[in-house]
Each structure stands twice: as structure tokens, then as C-alpha cells.
Coordinates of C-alpha atoms in Angstrom, one line a residue:
X681 CA 9.0 -4.1 18.4
X682 CA 5.7 -3.5 20.2
X683 CA 3.8 -5.6 17.7
X684 CA 6.1 -8.6 18.0
X685 CA 5.8 -8.4 21.9
X686 CA 2.1 -8.2 21.6
X687 CA 1.9 -11.1 19.2
X688 CA 3.8 -13.3 21.8
X689 CA 1.3 -12.2 24.5
X690 CA -1.6 -13.0 22.3
X691 CA -0.3 -16.5 21.8
X692 CA -0.7 -17.2 25.3
X693 CA -3.6 -14.8 26.4
X694 CA -6.0 -15.2 23.5
X695 CA -6.2 -18.7 21.8
X696 CA -5.0 -20.5 24.9
X697 CA -8.0 -19.4 26.9
X698 CA -9.9 -21.9 25.0
X699 CA -7.3 -24.7 25.6
X700 CA -6.0 -24.4 29.1
X701 CA -7.7 -23.8 32.4
X702 CA -5.6 -20.7 33.3
X703 CA -6.7 -19.1 36.6
X704 CA -8.6 -15.6 36.4
X705 CA -5.7 -14.0 38.2
X706 CA -3.4 -15.3 35.4
X707 CA -5.7 -14.0 32.7
X708 CA -6.0 -10.6 34.3
X709 CA -2.2 -10.1 34.5
X710 CA -1.8 -11.0 30.9
X711 CA -4.6 -8.6 29.9
X712 CA -3.0 -5.9 31.9
X713 CA 0.3 -6.4 30.2
X714 CA -1.4 -6.3 26.8
X715 CA -3.2 -3.1 27.7
X716 CA 0.2 -1.5 28.7
X717 CA 1.5 -2.4 25.3
X718 CA -1.6 -1.0 23.6
X719 CA -1.2 2.4 25.5
X720 CA 2.4 2.5 24.6
X721 CA 1.5 2.3 20.9
X722 CA -1.2 5.0 21.3
X723 CA 1.4 7.3 23.0
X724 CA 3.9 6.8 20.3
X725 CA 1.4 8.0 17.9
X726 CA 1.0 11.3 19.7
X727 CA 4.4 12.0 21.1
X728 CA 7.9 12.7 20.1
X729 CA 6.7 14.2 16.7
X730 CA 8.8 16.2 14.4
X731 CA 8.6 20.1 14.4
X732 CA 6.3 19.9 11.2
X733 CA 3.9 17.4 12.9
X734 CA 3.7 19.4 16.1
X735 CA 2.6 22.3 14.1
X736 CA -0.2 20.3 12.7
X737 CA 0.9 21.0 9.1
X738 CA -1.3 19.1 6.8
X739 CA 0.8 16.4 4.7
X740 CA 1.4 17.1 1.0
X741 CA -1.0 14.4 -0.1
X742 CA -2.8 15.0 -3.5
X743 CA -5.5 12.3 -3.8
X744 CA -7.1 12.8 -0.4
X745 CA -7.9 15.9 1.7
X746 CA -4.7 16.9 3.7
X747 CA -6.7 18.3 6.5
X748 CA -8.4 15.0 7.2
X749 CA -5.1 13.5 8.4
X750 CA -4.5 16.3 10.8
X751 CA -8.1 16.0 12.1
X752 CA -7.6 12.2 12.6
X753 CA -4.2 12.7 14.5
X754 CA -6.1 15.0 16.9
X755 CA -8.8 12.5 17.4
X756 CA -6.3 9.9 18.2
X757 CA -4.7 12.0 20.9
X758 CA -8.1 12.9 22.3
X759 CA -9.4 9.4 22.4
X760 CA -6.6 6.7 22.4
X761 CA -8.9 3.7 23.1
X762 CA -11.1 4.2 20.0
X763 CA -8.1 3.8 17.7
X764 CA -5.8 1.3 19.7
X765 CA -6.7 -1.7 17.5
X766 CA -6.1 0.2 14.3
X767 CA -2.7 1.5 15.6
X768 CA -1.6 -2.1 16.4
X769 CA -2.6 -3.2 12.9
X770 CA -0.9 -0.2 11.1
X771 CA 2.3 -0.9 13.2
X772 CA 2.2 -4.6 12.1
X773 CA 1.7 -3.7 8.4
X774 CA 4.4 -1.2 8.6
X775 CA 6.7 -3.5 10.3
X776 CA 6.2 -6.1 7.8
X777 CA 6.7 -3.6 5.0
X778 CA 10.3 -2.6 6.5
X779 CA 11.8 -5.9 5.5
X780 CA 9.6 -7.1 2.7
X781 CA 11.8 -7.4 -0.4
X782 CA 10.8 -4.8 -3.2
X783 CA 12.5 -5.3 -6.5
X784 CA 13.6 -2.3 -8.7
X785 CA 12.2 -2.0 -12.3
X786 CA 15.6 -3.0 -13.6
X787 CA 15.5 -6.5 -11.8
X788 CA 13.4 -8.2 -14.5
X789 CA 12.4 -11.8 -14.0
X790 CA 11.4 -12.6 -17.5
X791 CA 12.6 -11.3 -20.9
X792 CA 10.0 -8.8 -22.4
X793 CA 9.7 -6.9 -25.7
X794 CA 12.2 -4.1 -24.6
X795 CA 16.0 -4.3 -24.3
X796 CA 16.1 -1.5 -21.8
X797 CA 15.6 -2.9 -18.3
X798 CA 14.5 0.5 -17.1
X799 CA 11.3 0.2 -19.3
X800 CA 8.1 -0.8 -17.6
X801 CA 6.8 -4.0 -19.3
X802 CA 3.4 -5.7 -18.7
X803 CA 1.4 -8.3 -20.5
X804 CA -2.1 -7.6 -21.8
X805 CA -4.4 -8.9 -19.0
X806 CA -7.1 -10.7 -21.2
X807 CA -4.8 -12.2 -23.7
X808 CA -4.2 -16.0 -23.9
X809 CA -2.3 -18.4 -26.2
X810 CA -4.3 -19.2 -29.3
X811 CA -5.4 -22.8 -29.2
X812 CA -5.6 -23.1 -32.9
X813 CA -2.0 -22.5 -33.7
X814 CA 1.1 -24.6 -32.9
X815 CA 3.0 -21.6 -31.3
X816 CA 0.0 -20.0 -29.8
X817 CA 0.5 -16.9 -31.9
X818 CA -1.0 -14.4 -32.1
X819 CA -2.7 -14.4 -28.6
X820 CA -6.5 -14.1 -28.4
X821 CA -8.7 -12.2 -26.2
X822 CA -10.9 -13.6 -23.4
X823 CA -12.7 -10.4 -21.9
X824 CA -12.7 -10.4 -18.1
X825 CA -10.3 -13.3 -17.6
X826 CA -6.9 -12.4 -16.4
X827 CA -4.0 -14.5 -17.7
X828 CA -1.7 -15.5 -14.6
X829 CA 1.4 -15.2 -16.7
X830 CA 0.8 -11.3 -16.3
X831 CA 2.3 -11.6 -12.8
X832 CA 5.7 -12.5 -14.4
X833 CA 6.3 -8.9 -15.6
X834 CA 6.4 -5.5 -14.0
X835 CA 2.9 -4.8 -12.9
X836 CA 3.2 -6.8 -9.6
X837 CA 6.5 -5.1 -8.7
X838 CA 5.0 -1.6 -9.3
X839 CA 1.9 -2.6 -7.4
X840 CA 3.8 -3.9 -4.4
X841 CA 6.3 -0.9 -4.3
X842 CA 3.5 1.5 -4.1
X843 CA 1.6 -0.4 -1.5
X844 CA 4.8 -0.8 0.5
X845 CA 5.7 3.1 0.3
X846 CA 2.2 4.1 1.2
X847 CA 2.1 1.6 4.2
X848 CA 5.4 2.8 5.4
X849 CA 4.7 6.4 5.0
X850 CA 1.2 6.2 6.7
X851 CA 3.0 4.4 9.6
X852 CA 5.6 7.1 9.9
X853 CA 3.0 9.8 9.9
X854 CA 0.9 8.4 12.6
X855 CA 3.5 6.4 14.7
X856 CA 6.5 8.6 14.0
X857 CA 8.9 5.9 13.4
X858 CA 11.9 7.4 11.6
X859 CA 12.8 3.8 10.1
X860 CA 9.5 3.9 8.2
X861 CA 10.3 7.1 6.4
X862 CA 13.8 6.0 5.7
X863 CA 12.6 2.8 4.1
X864 CA 9.9 4.6 2.2
X865 CA 12.5 7.3 0.9
X866 CA 14.8 4.6 -0.2
X867 CA 12.2 2.7 -2.2
X868 CA 10.8 6.0 -3.8
X869 CA 14.5 6.9 -4.7
X870 CA 14.9 3.4 -6.2
X871 CA 11.9 3.7 -8.5
X872 CA 12.1 7.5 -9.5
X873 CA 15.4 9.1 -8.7
X874 CA 18.6 6.8 -8.7
X875 CA 19.8 6.5 -12.4
X876 CA 21.0 2.9 -11.8
X877 CA 17.5 1.6 -10.9
X878 CA 14.8 4.0 -11.8
X879 CA 12.0 3.5 -14.2
X880 CA 12.0 5.3 -17.4
X881 CA 9.1 8.0 -17.3
X882 CA 7.2 6.1 -20.1
X883 CA 5.0 3.1 -20.7
X884 CA 5.9 2.2 -24.2
X885 CA 5.6 -1.6 -23.5
X886 CA 2.6 -1.9 -21.3
X887 CA 0.0 -4.6 -22.1
X888 CA 2.1 -6.1 -24.9
X889 CA 0.6 -9.1 -26.8
X890 CA 2.8 -11.8 -27.9
X891 CA 2.8 -12.2 -31.7
X892 CA 0.9 -9.0 -32.2
X893 CA 2.3 -5.7 -30.5
X894 CA 5.3 -4.8 -28.3
X895 CA 3.1 -2.4 -26.3
X896 CA -0.3 -0.7 -26.3
X897 CA -1.8 2.5 -25.0
X898 CA -3.9 0.5 -22.7
X899 CA -0.8 0.1 -20.3
X900 CA -0.9 3.6 -19.4
X901 CA -4.0 2.7 -17.3
X902 CA -1.8 0.6 -14.9
X903 CA 0.2 3.7 -13.8
X904 CA -2.8 4.9 -11.6
X905 CA -1.0 2.9 -9.0
X906 CA 1.6 5.7 -8.7
X907 CA -0.9 7.9 -7.0
X908 CA 0.1 5.9 -3.8
X909 CA 3.8 6.9 -4.4
X910 CA 3.0 10.5 -4.6
X911 CA 0.8 10.4 -1.5
X912 CA 3.5 8.5 0.3
X913 CA 6.2 11.4 -0.7
X914 CA 3.6 13.8 0.9
X915 CA 3.4 11.8 4.0
X916 CA 7.1 11.7 4.7
X917 CA 7.7 15.2 3.5
X918 CA 8.5 16.3 7.2
X919 CA 11.1 13.6 7.6
X920 CA 14.8 14.2 7.5
X921 CA 15.0 11.2 5.0
X922 CA 12.9 13.0 2.4
X923 CA 14.8 16.2 1.4
X924 CA 13.9 19.1 -1.0
X925 CA 16.3 17.3 -3.4
X926 CA 14.3 14.1 -3.3
X927 CA 11.1 16.2 -3.7
X928 CA 12.4 18.0 -6.8
X929 CA 13.7 15.0 -8.4
X930 CA 10.6 13.0 -8.0
X931 CA 8.4 15.9 -9.4
X932 CA 10.7 16.0 -12.3
X933 CA 10.0 12.3 -12.9
X934 CA 6.2 13.0 -12.9
X935 CA 6.7 16.1 -14.9
X936 CA 8.5 14.0 -17.6
X937 CA 5.8 11.1 -17.4
X938 CA 3.0 13.5 -17.7
X939 CA 4.6 15.1 -20.9
X940 CA 5.2 11.7 -22.3
X941 CA 1.4 10.8 -21.9
X942 CA 0.5 14.0 -23.7
X943 CA 2.9 14.0 -26.5
X944 CA 3.7 10.2 -27.4
X945 CA 1.7 8.4 -30.0
X946 CA 0.5 5.7 -27.3
X947 CA -0.4 8.6 -24.9
X948 CA -2.4 10.3 -27.4
X949 CA -4.1 7.1 -28.4
X950 CA -5.0 6.5 -24.8
X951 CA -6.4 9.9 -24.2
X952 CA -8.7 9.4 -27.3
X953 CA -10.3 6.1 -26.0
X954 CA -14.0 6.2 -25.8
X955 CA -14.3 4.7 -22.4
X956 CA -12.6 4.4 -19.0
X957 CA -9.2 4.5 -20.4
X958 CA -9.3 8.1 -21.5
X959 CA -11.1 9.1 -18.2
X960 CA -8.1 7.6 -16.2
X961 CA -5.4 9.0 -18.5
X962 CA -7.1 12.4 -17.8
X963 CA -7.3 11.7 -14.2
X964 CA -3.7 10.7 -14.0
X965 CA -2.4 13.8 -15.8
X966 CA -4.7 15.9 -13.5
X967 CA -3.3 14.3 -10.3
X968 CA 0.4 14.6 -11.8
X969 CA -0.1 18.1 -12.6
X970 CA -1.6 19.1 -9.2
X971 CA 1.4 17.2 -7.7
X972 CA 4.0 19.2 -9.7
X973 CA 2.1 22.5 -9.4
X974 CA 1.2 22.7 -13.1
X975 CA -2.4 24.3 -12.8
X976 CA -2.5 25.2 -16.5
X977 CA -2.3 21.5 -17.5
X978 CA -4.9 20.7 -14.7
X979 CA -7.3 23.0 -16.2
X980 CA -6.8 21.6 -19.7
X981 CA -7.8 18.2 -18.2
X982 CA -11.1 19.7 -17.0
X983 CA -11.9 20.5 -20.7
X984 CA -10.9 17.1 -21.8
X985 CA -13.1 15.5 -19.1
X986 CA -16.2 17.5 -20.4
X987 CA -15.6 16.2 -23.8
X988 CA -15.8 12.6 -22.3
X989 CA -18.9 13.4 -20.4
X990 CA -20.4 14.5 -23.8
X991 CA -19.5 11.4 -25.5
X992 CA -19.8 8.8 -22.7
X993 CA -22.6 9.6 -20.4
X994 CA -26.1 9.4 -21.7
X995 CA -29.4 11.2 -20.6
X996 CA -30.2 8.5 -18.0
X997 CA -26.6 8.4 -16.6
X998 CA -25.6 5.2 -18.4
X999 CA -22.2 4.7 -19.8
X1000 CA -22.9 2.5 -22.9
X1001 CA -19.2 1.6 -23.5
X1002 CA -18.9 0.1 -20.0
X1003 CA -22.1 -1.7 -20.1
X1004 CA -21.0 -3.9 -22.9
X1005 CA -18.2 -5.4 -20.6
X1006 CA -18.5 -8.7 -18.9
X1007 CA -18.1 -7.0 -15.5
X1008 CA -20.2 -4.0 -16.5
X1009 CA -21.0 -2.8 -12.9
X1010 CA -17.4 -2.7 -12.0
X1011 CA -16.5 -1.0 -15.3
X1012 CA -19.3 1.6 -14.8
X1013 CA -18.0 2.4 -11.3
X1014 CA -14.4 2.4 -12.4
X1015 CA -14.8 4.7 -15.3
X1016 CA -17.0 7.0 -13.3
X1017 CA -14.5 7.1 -10.4
X1018 CA -11.8 8.5 -12.9
X1019 CA -14.2 11.3 -13.8
X1020 CA -15.1 12.1 -10.2
X1021 CA -11.5 12.2 -9.2
X1022 CA -10.8 14.7 -11.9
X1023 CA -13.8 16.8 -10.7
X1024 CA -12.7 16.6 -7.2
X1025 CA -9.2 17.7 -7.9
X1026 CA -10.4 20.3 -10.3
X1027 CA -12.4 22.1 -7.5
X1028 CA -9.2 23.3 -6.1
X1029 CA -8.5 25.3 -9.2
X1030 CA -12.0 26.5 -10.0
X1031 CA -13.0 23.7 -12.4
X1032 CA -16.9 23.2 -12.6
X1033 CA -16.8 19.7 -13.9
X1034 CA -19.2 18.4 -11.2
X1035 CA -21.7 21.0 -12.3
X1036 CA -21.3 20.5 -16.0
X1037 CA -24.2 18.8 -18.0
X1038 CA -23.8 17.7 -21.6
X1039 CA -26.2 18.7 -24.5
X1040 CA -28.0 15.3 -24.1
X1041 CA -28.8 16.0 -20.4
X1042 CA -26.0 13.7 -19.0
X1043 CA -23.7 14.5 -16.2
X1044 CA -21.7 13.0 -13.4
X1045 CA -24.6 13.1 -10.9
X1046 CA -26.9 11.2 -13.1
X1047 CA -24.0 8.6 -13.8
X1048 CA -23.7 8.1 -10.0
X1049 CA -27.5 7.8 -9.4
X1050 CA -27.6 5.2 -12.3
X1051 CA -25.2 2.7 -10.5
X1052 CA -25.6 3.6 -6.8
X1053 CA -28.6 1.6 -6.0
X1054 CA -26.7 -1.5 -7.1
X1055 CA -23.4 -1.0 -5.3
X1056 CA -24.4 -2.4 -2.1
X1057 CA -26.6 -5.2 -3.6
X1058 CA -25.7 -6.0 -7.3
X1059 CA -28.3 -8.8 -7.4
X1060 CA -30.7 -6.7 -9.5
X1061 CA -28.1 -5.1 -11.7
X1062 CA -29.6 -5.8 -15.2
X1063 CA -26.5 -6.0 -17.2
X1064 CA -23.6 -8.7 -17.4
X1065 CA -21.4 -9.1 -14.4
X1066 CA -19.5 -12.5 -14.5
X1067 CA -17.9 -12.1 -11.1
X1068 CA -18.9 -10.5 -7.8
X1069 CA -18.2 -6.7 -7.9
X1070 CA -15.2 -5.1 -6.3
X1071 CA -17.2 -3.6 -3.5
X1072 CA -14.1 -2.6 -1.6
X1073 CA -13.5 0.0 -4.4
X1074 CA -17.1 1.5 -4.0
X1075 CA -16.1 3.5 -0.8
X1076 CA -13.9 5.8 -2.6
X1077 CA -16.5 6.4 -5.4
X1078 CA -19.3 7.2 -3.0
X1079 CA -17.0 9.4 -1.0
X1080 CA -16.0 11.5 -4.0
X1081 CA -19.6 11.8 -5.0
X1082 CA -20.7 12.8 -1.4
X1083 CA -18.1 15.5 -1.5
X1084 CA -19.2 16.8 -4.9
X1085 CA -22.9 16.3 -4.2
X1086 CA -23.4 16.4 -0.4
X1087 CA -27.3 16.8 -0.6
X1088 CA -28.0 13.5 -2.5
X1089 CA -27.4 10.8 0.1
X1090 CA -24.2 9.2 -1.2
X1091 CA -22.6 9.3 2.3
X1092 CA -25.3 7.3 3.7
X1093 CA -24.9 4.7 0.9
X1094 CA -21.3 4.0 2.1
X1095 CA -22.7 2.5 5.4
X1096 CA -24.5 0.1 3.4
X1097 CA -21.5 -1.3 1.8
X1098 CA -19.7 -4.4 3.2
X1099 CA -17.9 -3.6 6.5
X1100 CA -14.1 -3.4 6.2
X1101 CA -12.4 -5.8 8.6
X1102 CA -9.0 -4.1 8.9
X1103 CA -9.0 -1.5 11.6
X1104 CA -6.0 0.3 10.1
X1105 CA -8.1 1.3 7.2
X1106 CA -9.0 4.5 8.8
X1107 CA -5.4 5.7 8.6
X1108 CA -5.0 5.0 4.9
X1109 CA -8.4 6.6 4.2
X1110 CA -9.4 9.1 7.0
X1111 CA -13.1 9.9 7.7
X1112 CA -14.1 12.7 5.4
X1113 CA -11.1 12.2 3.3
X1114 CA -12.8 14.0 0.2
X1115 CA -14.4 16.7 2.3
X1116 CA -11.9 19.4 1.8
X1117 CA -13.0 23.1 2.4
X1118 CA -12.2 24.0 -1.1
X1119 CA -14.3 21.1 -2.5
X1120 CA -17.5 22.0 -0.6
X1121 CA -20.2 23.4 -2.8

């Protein structure tokens, strides 16, 4: 592969420059060979495209603006040099994802509370063995401190699967490598379609607590990771490996899961939570509904989100439930991001959530203005934050806010955040990823 060849060249042209007195001619020759490889990668991103890609058809992504991908692909074609390093890194990530082992939900590594291997099982993150009892039961809560035993269950497998398929699908879309699409298709089928290996469309055993409960409603929050799988399916839709049968089967899975959240006791409990949990349950149903084409359900989520704005956002824009947490800036941002995603998605179906103000005078704009001054520099955040905030998440929140409120400077705030170090990030989150025509006010 080109990346492997490039790595071999970098081992002799990059680091060795500092160790061996190579001649200038030798260095120039090596640089020329590397440049040729870079140009080949750029050319592969713009040539031999499928009929769908040649027509510049936007990919069927749901959580980002489809047109932003088309725009980026045109920019790559017009200015190869600008995107060379990113393309190299994207190819390297996708090549690694081709061979990285990804386990099915049915390949359990430890025994959990469910006897059905198709059930998703996860451990409550902030629960630890009770030091005051011989058997450690029932486990106790330590807010903000994640128990590493959590990694023994299904959350890491889901997380890895979704990251892997999105990496492969993004590599396919921009580099046009059929092998990337095939691997992504196989993994999506393994988790959502194949009867022998697929996950049951429910989360009845998420965040279980030893000695207390076999599952909590809070486990539903963890399936926000499935957004990546949905977008991955959209990015490989033009491939021969993702057929209409695949598309139909996967949409049926998400229809079933969406129904489970809305009708099960755990789902209803999660939707009734007074904090970020209900915001993200609503956002998930909104995204899933948009994915399967159920606009009636999507509109219903807008109404539920308005109720949450009524109960969660105060006149000054604060979110009291999130301010009580030990990582209150992270949770305030995270909770608000769920509402912003619902508002951004709702714009496509005429939802006016971004314009809604509750009877107390609180709204999404005020909530953003409450946290925004502290996102780039949290040192003067006046509430508890026991760990450095997850600044890499803030780009999305500010991007959503800038799309919904384009005249309030949120776009400029993005430039104040820590700089991303991976040049391939642009392909996973294109510039103006939330600036869809239908979302402009």
C-alpha cells in the first residue's frame, strides 16, 4: 500500500537526516520519491470514482451536512497539495482499520446479567465495590471516577466497531478504495443484520450494578455511538458492497430500537430524566427517525425537547442539574449538545427549537452564551470541574451553535480551541459540516 511504502521512505529520509550525513543529492532524491507517492494518493482520491461519486451526489449522512462532503471533495481536486498530509493519514487509519479485529456483540469476554449473548451489556461507569462489605455488594457510587472493569463488557466493542466502520467508510468516500467499503459493510452487517451475530435492538442490561440491578435506563446514553454507524452506512451507500437489502435491514434495526426506547419501561424512564440523559435520548430518537424517514416521530422529539428546555435551562442560561456534577463544564456542554443536535436536525423538518424560549426566558442561545466564554479557557469556570475538560468535543457544540445562531460569534470561538493535531480530521468533520442550506436562518 502507498502508506506502507511512504513509511519505509520516511524511515530513511526523515529521522535519519539527523543521524547520518547523507548527501544533498541523496536527500533530494528521497524527497522526490516521497512527493511522487503523495501525489499518487491525492490522485486516488479524485479518480476512478463510482458513478454516484462522479455525479457529486451527497452521501446519505445524517449527523453532518451531506453537501459539505461534496464541497470538500471538489476542494481536494482543485488543490491537492493542501490536503496531501490529511489524505496520507486517512489512508493509514483506514488501512489499519482493514485488519483490526472487531468482535461481534455475541463474542462476550465476561459473563453479565443476561443469558442472551445478543444483548448489549455494560457496567455502570461510576460504580465500585463496597469497601465496607465482604463481597463488595452492593457496589457504591463515586461520581466522575470511571471503574476500569467497565472495559470488560460490550461498550468498548461497540465503540471500536463504530469508530472502525466510520474510518473505513470515510476512507472509501475520499480515497475510493473498494476494500474499505467491503470491510465496513461486513462489520455493519455483523452488528445489525446477520442473525447469528447481530445485537438485539434494545439496551435492557446497560449500566448494570452488581448486587443492585441487572440494567438501568442510563445505558441508553451509550448508544449515541451508533450515530457513527449510521453515517458510515451513508458514506458507502454508492458502493457495490452496501446494497438496498443491507440498507433496508439496517433501517429496520434502528426502527426497532427507536420503538424500544419509546415503549419500554427503561426507555420511558430515560426520556423522563431531568438532565442530559433525556436530552440525548431525544437526540437519538431524532437522528434514528431522520435516518429511517419517520418525520412524524422526529417532530414529536422537537416537542419533547421544548419540555426539557422548560425544565432544564434557567433565565441566565445555566443548567442546574449539570452544575451539580463533579465535571460540571463537561456535563453542561454535553447536555446542551444533545439539544443543539435535535434543534439542528429539526430544522430540516420545520422544527423551530432554536427559536424557542421558555416561560422563564431561558433558551438554547442563552445556554450557549453561559458556557462559551469558558470553553477555550476553563480556568475561571466558577463551578466544580475535577478534571481537564474534554475540549475536543467543543468543536461540534460550537459548530452546531454557529449554524443555528450565525450572528453570535460562535464560529470565531472554534478558532480559540486547542488545535487538532491529526490532519485527517477534516475528512471526518468537513469545514462547515453543519452549514446546510436548510439549516440557515
